Backbone as JSON, one array per atom type, in Angstrom:
{
  "sequence": "MTQTVAYKILTGEQLSRLLAEGTFAGAPVDLADGYIHMSTADQAQGTLDKHFAGQDDLHVAAVDLAAMGSAVKWEVSRGGALFPHIYAHLPLSAVIVHGPVVRDADGALQLPR",
  "N": [[-38.52, 198.08, -184.32], [-39.81, 199.1, -187.51], [-39.96, 201.58, -188.58], [-38.45, 204.41, -190.06], [-38.31, 207.1, -189.83], [-38.84, 209.7, -187.51], [-40.5, 212.19, -185.5], [-39.92, 215.41, -184.11], [-41.29, 217.81, -182.09], [-40.74, 221.19, -181.86], [-40.08, 224.28, -180.19], [-39.97, 227.65, -181.49], [-37.63, 228.86, -180.55], [-36.1, 226.62, -179.81], [-35.76, 225.37, -182.31], [-34.29, 227.36, -183.62], [-31.95, 227.27, -182.09], [-31.05, 224.67, -182.69], [-30.54, 224.98, -185.45], [-28.58, 226.99, -185.42], [-26.52, 225.98, -183.76], [-26.13, 223.45, -184.69], [-26.77, 221.17, -183.36], [-28.95, 219.61, -180.96], [-29.68, 219.44, -177.65], [-31.96, 218.89, -176.26], [-35.34, 219.52, -175.13], [-36.59, 221.04, -172.07], [-38.09, 218.91, -170.76], [-36.98, 216.7, -172.02], [-34.31, 216.83, -171.2], [-34.68, 216.47, -168.46], [-35.68, 213.85, -168.42], [-33.67, 212.4, -169.61], [-33.44, 211.69, -172.26], [-34.28, 212.37, -175.72], [-37.52, 213.0, -176.53], [-39.46, 211.58, -179.03], [-41.78, 211.18, -181.79], [-43.75, 208.97, -183.77], [-45.13, 209.23, -187.11], [-47.84, 208.69, -186.84], [-48.2, 209.23, -184.14], [-47.58, 211.87, -183.7], [-49.59, 213.89, -183.84], [-51.1, 213.44, -181.48], [-49.12, 213.95, -179.57], [-48.59, 216.65, -180.08], [-51.11, 217.8, -179.48], [-51.45, 217.07, -176.77], [-49.13, 217.93, -175.35], [-48.43, 220.45, -176.27], [-50.52, 222.2, -176.44], [-52.21, 225.2, -177.13], [-49.88, 226.64, -177.57], [-47.83, 228.8, -179.52], [-45.74, 229.41, -182.44], [-44.51, 226.94, -183.15], [-42.69, 224.12, -184.39], [-41.93, 221.36, -186.58], [-39.65, 218.76, -186.78], [-38.41, 216.37, -188.98], [-36.8, 213.37, -188.45], [-34.13, 211.3, -189.38], [-34.0, 208.17, -188.38], [-32.2, 206.09, -188.78], [-29.8, 207.39, -189.08], [-29.25, 208.02, -186.5], [-28.59, 205.7, -185.32], [-27.65, 203.37, -182.82], [-28.46, 204.99, -180.76], [-31.15, 205.31, -180.71], [-33.96, 204.21, -179.04], [-36.78, 202.17, -178.71], [-39.48, 202.6, -176.73], [-42.0, 201.86, -174.28], [-44.64, 204.09, -173.8], [-46.97, 206.71, -173.65], [-50.21, 205.49, -173.35], [-49.38, 202.87, -173.58], [-48.11, 202.51, -175.97], [-45.32, 202.06, -178.23], [-42.73, 204.35, -178.36], [-40.28, 206.29, -180.13], [-37.19, 207.08, -178.69], [-34.42, 209.21, -178.28], [-31.26, 208.73, -177.18], [-29.13, 210.67, -177.04], [-27.54, 213.68, -178.22], [-29.35, 215.52, -180.66], [-28.28, 215.71, -183.87], [-28.09, 218.23, -186.4], [-27.58, 217.18, -188.87], [-29.03, 214.81, -188.98], [-31.59, 215.59, -189.38], [-34.09, 215.51, -191.65], [-36.01, 217.15, -192.84], [-37.65, 220.19, -191.93], [-40.28, 222.22, -190.59], [-42.84, 224.74, -190.02], [-45.49, 224.15, -187.61], [-48.35, 223.09, -189.09], [-51.77, 222.94, -189.62], [-54.49, 221.16, -191.12], [-57.74, 221.9, -192.57], [-59.41, 220.47, -190.92], [-58.06, 220.45, -188.57], [-56.01, 218.65, -188.32], [-52.63, 217.71, -187.95], [-50.19, 218.59, -190.3], [-47.52, 217.04, -191.52], [-44.11, 218.0, -192.17], [-42.68, 217.9, -195.44]],
  "CA": [[-39.5, 198.79, -185.15], [-39.36, 199.25, -188.89], [-40.07, 202.97, -189.01], [-37.14, 205.01, -190.22], [-38.43, 208.54, -189.59], [-39.62, 210.11, -186.35], [-40.73, 213.63, -185.5], [-39.71, 216.16, -182.88], [-41.94, 219.11, -182.07], [-39.82, 222.16, -181.29], [-40.46, 225.7, -180.16], [-39.14, 228.45, -182.39], [-36.32, 229.04, -179.92], [-35.38, 225.36, -179.91], [-35.35, 225.18, -183.7], [-33.21, 228.32, -183.88], [-30.75, 226.74, -181.44], [-30.61, 223.53, -183.5], [-29.98, 225.48, -186.71], [-27.38, 227.79, -185.15], [-25.47, 225.2, -183.12], [-25.95, 222.19, -185.4], [-27.13, 220.07, -182.48], [-29.99, 219.93, -180.0], [-29.55, 218.58, -176.47], [-33.29, 218.52, -175.83], [-36.22, 220.45, -174.41], [-36.49, 220.78, -170.62], [-38.58, 217.58, -170.4], [-36.0, 215.73, -172.51], [-33.15, 216.89, -170.31], [-35.09, 215.88, -167.18], [-35.89, 212.41, -168.58], [-32.43, 211.78, -170.07], [-33.5, 211.32, -173.67], [-35.12, 213.25, -176.52], [-38.81, 212.41, -176.86], [-39.82, 211.64, -180.44], [-43.06, 210.57, -182.11], [-43.94, 208.5, -185.13], [-46.1, 210.05, -187.85], [-49.16, 208.44, -186.25], [-48.23, 209.71, -182.76], [-47.24, 213.3, -183.63], [-50.79, 214.68, -183.55], [-51.4, 213.3, -180.06], [-48.07, 214.65, -178.83], [-48.84, 218.08, -180.26], [-52.33, 218.18, -178.76], [-51.31, 216.85, -175.34], [-48.01, 218.61, -174.7], [-48.15, 221.78, -176.82], [-51.81, 222.88, -176.62], [-52.23, 226.64, -176.88], [-48.6, 227.28, -177.84], [-47.58, 229.3, -180.87], [-44.36, 229.33, -182.92], [-44.06, 225.56, -183.05], [-42.12, 223.56, -185.61], [-41.76, 219.91, -186.58], [-38.46, 218.27, -187.47], [-38.41, 214.95, -189.33], [-35.47, 212.87, -188.13], [-33.72, 210.01, -189.93], [-33.61, 207.34, -187.24], [-31.02, 205.3, -189.13], [-28.63, 208.25, -188.85], [-29.03, 208.07, -185.06], [-28.03, 204.4, -184.94], [-28.04, 202.71, -181.57], [-28.97, 205.98, -179.8], [-32.61, 205.23, -180.74], [-34.58, 203.11, -178.29], [-38.24, 202.17, -178.76], [-39.91, 202.32, -175.36], [-43.42, 202.03, -173.98], [-44.98, 205.4, -173.24], [-48.39, 207.05, -173.6], [-51.18, 204.5, -173.79], [-48.74, 201.58, -173.81], [-47.52, 202.47, -177.31], [-43.88, 202.24, -178.35], [-42.29, 205.64, -178.88], [-38.84, 206.38, -180.31], [-36.48, 208.01, -177.82], [-33.03, 209.34, -178.69], [-30.35, 208.87, -176.05], [-27.97, 211.42, -177.53], [-27.94, 214.97, -178.79], [-29.87, 215.41, -182.03], [-27.5, 216.54, -184.79], [-28.83, 218.78, -187.54], [-27.36, 216.29, -190.02], [-30.04, 213.75, -188.97], [-32.89, 216.19, -189.68], [-34.38, 215.4, -193.08], [-36.77, 218.35, -193.21], [-38.37, 220.79, -190.81], [-41.2, 223.27, -190.99], [-43.76, 225.17, -188.96], [-46.68, 223.34, -187.39], [-49.46, 223.49, -189.96], [-52.93, 222.05, -189.5], [-55.43, 221.27, -192.23], [-59.04, 222.5, -192.22], [-60.0, 219.67, -189.85], [-57.21, 220.56, -187.39], [-55.0, 217.59, -188.3], [-51.25, 218.12, -188.18], [-49.6, 218.28, -191.59], [-46.09, 216.86, -191.29], [-43.3, 218.59, -193.24], [-42.22, 216.96, -196.49]],
  "C": [[-38.92, 199.0, -186.54], [-39.44, 200.69, -189.38], [-38.7, 203.63, -189.03], [-37.13, 206.51, -190.0], [-39.28, 208.77, -188.36], [-39.64, 211.63, -186.33], [-40.52, 214.22, -184.12], [-40.42, 217.5, -183.02], [-41.05, 220.05, -181.27], [-40.46, 223.53, -181.21], [-39.58, 226.43, -181.16], [-37.74, 228.64, -181.85], [-35.48, 227.77, -180.02], [-34.91, 225.08, -181.33], [-34.21, 226.12, -184.05], [-31.89, 227.83, -183.29], [-30.17, 225.57, -182.24], [-29.93, 224.01, -184.78], [-28.66, 226.22, -186.49], [-26.22, 226.94, -184.64], [-25.2, 223.87, -183.83], [-26.27, 220.97, -184.56], [-28.17, 220.55, -181.47], [-29.9, 218.94, -178.86], [-30.9, 218.14, -175.94], [-34.03, 219.66, -175.16], [-36.07, 220.17, -172.92], [-36.98, 219.39, -170.2], [-37.61, 216.5, -170.86], [-34.8, 215.67, -171.57], [-33.47, 216.23, -168.96], [-35.19, 214.35, -167.28], [-34.64, 211.67, -169.07], [-32.44, 211.3, -171.5], [-34.4, 212.32, -174.39], [-36.37, 212.48, -176.93], [-39.1, 212.63, -178.34], [-41.19, 210.99, -180.62], [-43.02, 210.03, -183.53], [-44.93, 209.44, -185.83], [-47.49, 209.9, -187.23], [-49.31, 209.02, -184.85], [-48.07, 211.23, -182.65], [-48.43, 214.18, -183.28], [-51.12, 214.63, -182.06], [-50.39, 214.01, -179.19], [-48.29, 216.15, -178.89], [-50.02, 218.52, -179.4], [-52.16, 218.08, -177.24], [-50.27, 217.77, -174.7], [-47.76, 220.04, -175.19], [-49.42, 222.59, -177.05], [-51.68, 224.36, -176.27], [-50.92, 227.36, -177.15], [-48.51, 227.7, -179.3], [-46.11, 229.1, -181.21], [-43.78, 227.95, -182.68], [-43.62, 225.05, -184.41], [-42.0, 222.06, -185.45], [-40.51, 219.58, -187.37], [-38.61, 216.77, -187.72], [-36.97, 214.46, -189.19], [-35.26, 211.47, -188.72], [-33.21, 209.15, -188.78], [-32.38, 206.49, -187.53], [-29.75, 206.09, -188.86], [-28.29, 208.32, -187.36], [-28.52, 206.74, -184.5], [-28.57, 203.87, -183.63], [-28.51, 203.68, -180.49], [-30.5, 205.95, -179.73], [-33.07, 203.99, -179.98], [-36.09, 203.27, -178.41], [-38.73, 201.71, -177.4], [-41.4, 202.61, -175.18], [-43.63, 203.39, -173.31], [-46.49, 205.54, -173.25], [-49.27, 205.93, -174.16], [-50.59, 203.13, -174.07], [-48.1, 201.44, -175.17], [-46.0, 202.63, -177.24], [-43.58, 203.58, -179.0], [-40.78, 205.61, -179.09], [-38.25, 207.44, -179.38], [-35.03, 208.03, -178.27], [-32.19, 209.63, -177.45], [-29.03, 209.48, -176.52], [-28.46, 212.8, -177.92], [-28.42, 214.71, -180.21], [-29.04, 216.3, -182.94], [-28.36, 217.03, -185.95], [-28.69, 217.87, -188.75], [-28.37, 215.14, -190.08], [-31.43, 214.27, -189.29], [-33.08, 216.21, -191.19], [-35.03, 216.68, -193.6], [-37.4, 218.9, -191.94], [-39.27, 221.89, -191.36], [-42.11, 223.65, -189.85], [-44.91, 224.18, -188.81], [-47.8, 223.93, -188.23], [-50.56, 222.45, -189.77], [-53.84, 222.25, -190.71], [-56.76, 221.83, -191.71], [-59.72, 221.75, -191.07], [-59.17, 219.71, -188.57], [-56.13, 219.5, -187.31], [-53.62, 218.17, -188.66], [-50.78, 217.68, -189.55], [-48.08, 218.22, -191.38], [-45.29, 217.46, -192.45], [-42.82, 217.52, -194.2], [-40.96, 217.47, -197.13]]
}
């Protein structure tokens, strides 16, 4: 894949842990699956709506995939689409920007810049 940035949706607690510890081992689903689930910009809305519906205090971290090197694998997931998965802990140094989940007037996710 040619995309160089992927997104991780985090709870407030998970973001706090990443910021305090400088690394993130993953959410419970990530730990169970053995990799950190990520989404492209086009996939982030669907991930948010499907897996985080009704939750508050959510944040989005933009991750530099090049900084993760060979730990990034593109694998078939939801709907047969390729999703980026990180087979390593996510270091804070690979996070380009993060911010709270913000939706526009139409409910579309606004990614942090």
